[in-house]
Amino acid sequence: MIKPMITIKDLEKIDIRVGKIIKVLEIAESDKLVRLEVDFGEFQRTILVGMKQERKNPQAEIAGLQALFVVNLAPKTLFGIESQGMFFDIGYANKNHTGFGNT
């Protein structure tokens, strides 16, 4: 299914920022989600990301790295934790893996 086209005005609504992943925390109740604590300089956010099944050790692999995030997405609560944005996957050092758009 082809999704509808968006306009430049639609794109201007999205606030995409670079953030530094300062912590990656386990969510024991979830088979997919981890909790990221992200520093954007002026503020910090908690963002839940479904990457447990994609990475063997998310804490070791992405803590301390920078990535792109949508910071003006409406918050959503999962497993009692409010997720305050959306993560754009940073890819892999191994060229056999790629991935974008994880939430």
mmCIF file of C-alpha atoms in Angstrom:
data_model
loop_
_atom_site.group_PDB
_atom_site.id
_atom_site.type_symbol
_atom_site.label_atom_id
_atom_site.label_comp_id
_atom_site.label_asym_id
_atom_site.label_seq_id
_atom_site.Cartn_x
_atom_site.Cartn_y
_atom_site.Cartn_z
ATOM 1 C CA MET A 1 0.000 0.000 0.000
ATOM 2 C CA ILE A 2 1.342 3.405 -0.965
ATOM 3 C CA LYS A 3 1.016 6.018 1.751
ATOM 4 C CA PRO A 4 -0.304 9.477 0.867
ATOM 5 C CA MET A 5 2.237 12.088 -0.140
ATOM 6 C CA ILE A 6 3.092 14.793 2.364
ATOM 7 C CA THR A 7 3.752 18.442 1.654
ATOM 8 C CA ILE A 8 6.591 20.686 2.771
ATOM 9 C CA LYS A 9 4.169 22.172 5.337
ATOM 10 C CA ASP A 10 3.665 18.684 6.782
ATOM 11 C CA LEU A 11 7.418 18.164 6.984
ATOM 12 C CA GLU A 12 7.932 21.539 8.692
ATOM 13 C CA LYS A 13 5.783 20.310 11.606
ATOM 14 C CA ILE A 14 8.353 17.655 12.541
ATOM 15 C CA ASP A 15 11.045 18.686 15.036
ATOM 16 C CA ILE A 16 14.010 16.386 14.355
ATOM 17 C CA ARG A 17 17.063 16.814 16.580
ATOM 18 C CA VAL A 18 20.370 15.137 17.273
ATOM 19 C CA GLY A 19 20.552 13.714 20.763
ATOM 20 C CA LYS A 20 23.205 11.837 22.713
ATOM 21 C CA ILE A 21 22.046 8.531 24.176
ATOM 22 C CA ILE A 22 23.244 8.759 27.767
ATOM 23 C CA LYS A 23 21.579 5.611 29.152
ATOM 24 C CA VAL A 24 19.998 2.457 27.758
ATOM 25 C CA LEU A 25 17.832 0.754 30.363
ATOM 26 C CA GLU A 26 16.156 -2.646 30.363
ATOM 27 C CA ILE A 27 12.361 -2.899 30.461
ATOM 28 C CA ALA A 28 11.983 -6.370 31.949
ATOM 29 C CA GLU A 29 8.270 -6.633 31.147
ATOM 30 C CA SER A 30 8.848 -6.142 27.403
ATOM 31 C CA ASP A 31 10.302 -8.524 24.833
ATOM 32 C CA LYS A 32 10.971 -5.628 22.424
ATOM 33 C CA LEU A 33 11.410 -2.302 24.195
ATOM 34 C CA VAL A 34 14.362 -0.613 25.865
ATOM 35 C CA ARG A 35 14.339 2.782 27.539
ATOM 36 C CA LEU A 36 16.683 5.465 26.240
ATOM 37 C CA GLU A 37 17.628 8.523 28.258
ATOM 38 C CA VAL A 38 18.642 11.118 25.674
ATOM 39 C CA ASP A 39 20.403 14.468 26.128
ATOM 40 C CA PHE A 40 19.485 17.201 23.631
ATOM 41 C CA GLY A 41 21.584 19.915 25.286
ATOM 42 C CA GLU A 42 18.681 22.151 26.318
ATOM 43 C CA PHE A 43 16.605 19.252 27.672
ATOM 44 C CA GLN A 44 16.547 15.493 28.195
ATOM 45 C CA ARG A 45 13.906 12.976 27.146
ATOM 46 C CA THR A 46 12.930 9.386 27.832
ATOM 47 C CA ILE A 47 12.255 7.506 24.597
ATOM 48 C CA LEU A 48 11.155 3.885 24.334
ATOM 49 C CA VAL A 49 12.597 1.958 21.408
ATOM 50 C CA GLY A 50 11.793 -1.516 20.076
ATOM 51 C CA MET A 51 15.288 -2.895 19.562
ATOM 52 C CA LYS A 52 15.717 -5.837 21.946
ATOM 53 C CA GLN A 53 15.252 -8.346 19.140
ATOM 54 C CA GLU A 54 17.501 -6.421 16.728
ATOM 55 C CA ARG A 55 20.576 -5.939 18.909
ATOM 56 C CA LYS A 56 22.252 -8.417 21.224
ATOM 57 C CA ASN A 57 23.328 -5.797 23.763
ATOM 58 C CA PRO A 58 21.733 -2.380 23.158
ATOM 59 C CA GLN A 59 23.400 -0.921 26.262
ATOM 60 C CA ALA A 60 26.899 -1.689 24.983
ATOM 61 C CA GLU A 61 26.143 -0.944 21.325
ATOM 62 C CA ILE A 62 24.470 2.476 21.438
ATOM 63 C CA ALA A 63 25.079 4.148 24.824
ATOM 64 C CA GLY A 64 27.147 7.285 24.261
ATOM 65 C CA LEU A 65 26.263 7.570 20.567
ATOM 66 C CA GLN A 66 24.367 10.357 18.829
ATOM 67 C CA ALA A 67 21.236 9.733 16.791
ATOM 68 C CA LEU A 68 18.274 11.526 15.257
ATOM 69 C CA PHE A 69 15.000 11.806 17.168
ATOM 70 C CA VAL A 70 11.579 13.363 16.622
ATOM 71 C CA VAL A 71 11.023 15.414 19.787
ATOM 72 C CA ASN A 72 7.561 16.844 19.167
ATOM 73 C CA LEU A 73 5.659 13.570 18.846
ATOM 74 C CA ALA A 74 2.743 13.231 21.276
ATOM 75 C CA PRO A 75 3.857 11.237 24.359
ATOM 76 C CA LYS A 76 2.747 7.626 24.704
ATOM 77 C CA THR A 77 2.814 5.506 27.860
ATOM 78 C CA LEU A 78 3.943 1.887 27.574
ATOM 79 C CA PHE A 79 4.630 -0.399 30.552
ATOM 80 C CA GLY A 80 4.003 2.589 32.823
ATOM 81 C CA ILE A 81 6.779 4.656 31.193
ATOM 82 C CA GLU A 82 6.072 7.774 29.142
ATOM 83 C CA SER A 83 7.908 7.802 25.815
ATOM 84 C CA GLN A 84 8.572 11.389 24.741
ATOM 85 C CA GLY A 85 9.703 11.042 21.144
ATOM 86 C CA MET A 86 10.721 8.746 18.328
ATOM 87 C CA PHE A 87 14.126 7.306 17.478
ATOM 88 C CA PHE A 88 15.540 7.011 13.957
ATOM 89 C CA ASP A 89 17.819 3.944 14.047
ATOM 90 C CA ILE A 90 21.536 4.663 13.802
ATOM 91 C CA GLY A 91 22.297 1.549 11.765
ATOM 92 C CA TYR A 92 25.022 -0.986 12.442
ATOM 93 C CA ALA A 93 28.785 -1.108 12.231
ATOM 94 C CA ASN A 94 28.321 -4.468 10.481
ATOM 95 C CA LYS A 95 27.457 -3.681 6.852
ATOM 96 C CA ASN A 96 25.129 -6.698 6.692
ATOM 97 C CA HIS A 97 22.518 -4.912 8.824
ATOM 98 C CA THR A 98 20.584 -1.725 8.182
ATOM 99 C CA GLY A 99 17.548 -0.256 9.791
ATOM 100 C CA PHE A 100 15.704 3.018 10.019
ATOM 101 C CA GLY A 101 12.518 4.207 11.671
ATOM 102 C CA ASN A 102 12.412 2.182 14.894
ATOM 103 C CA THR A 103 10.006 3.456 17.489
#
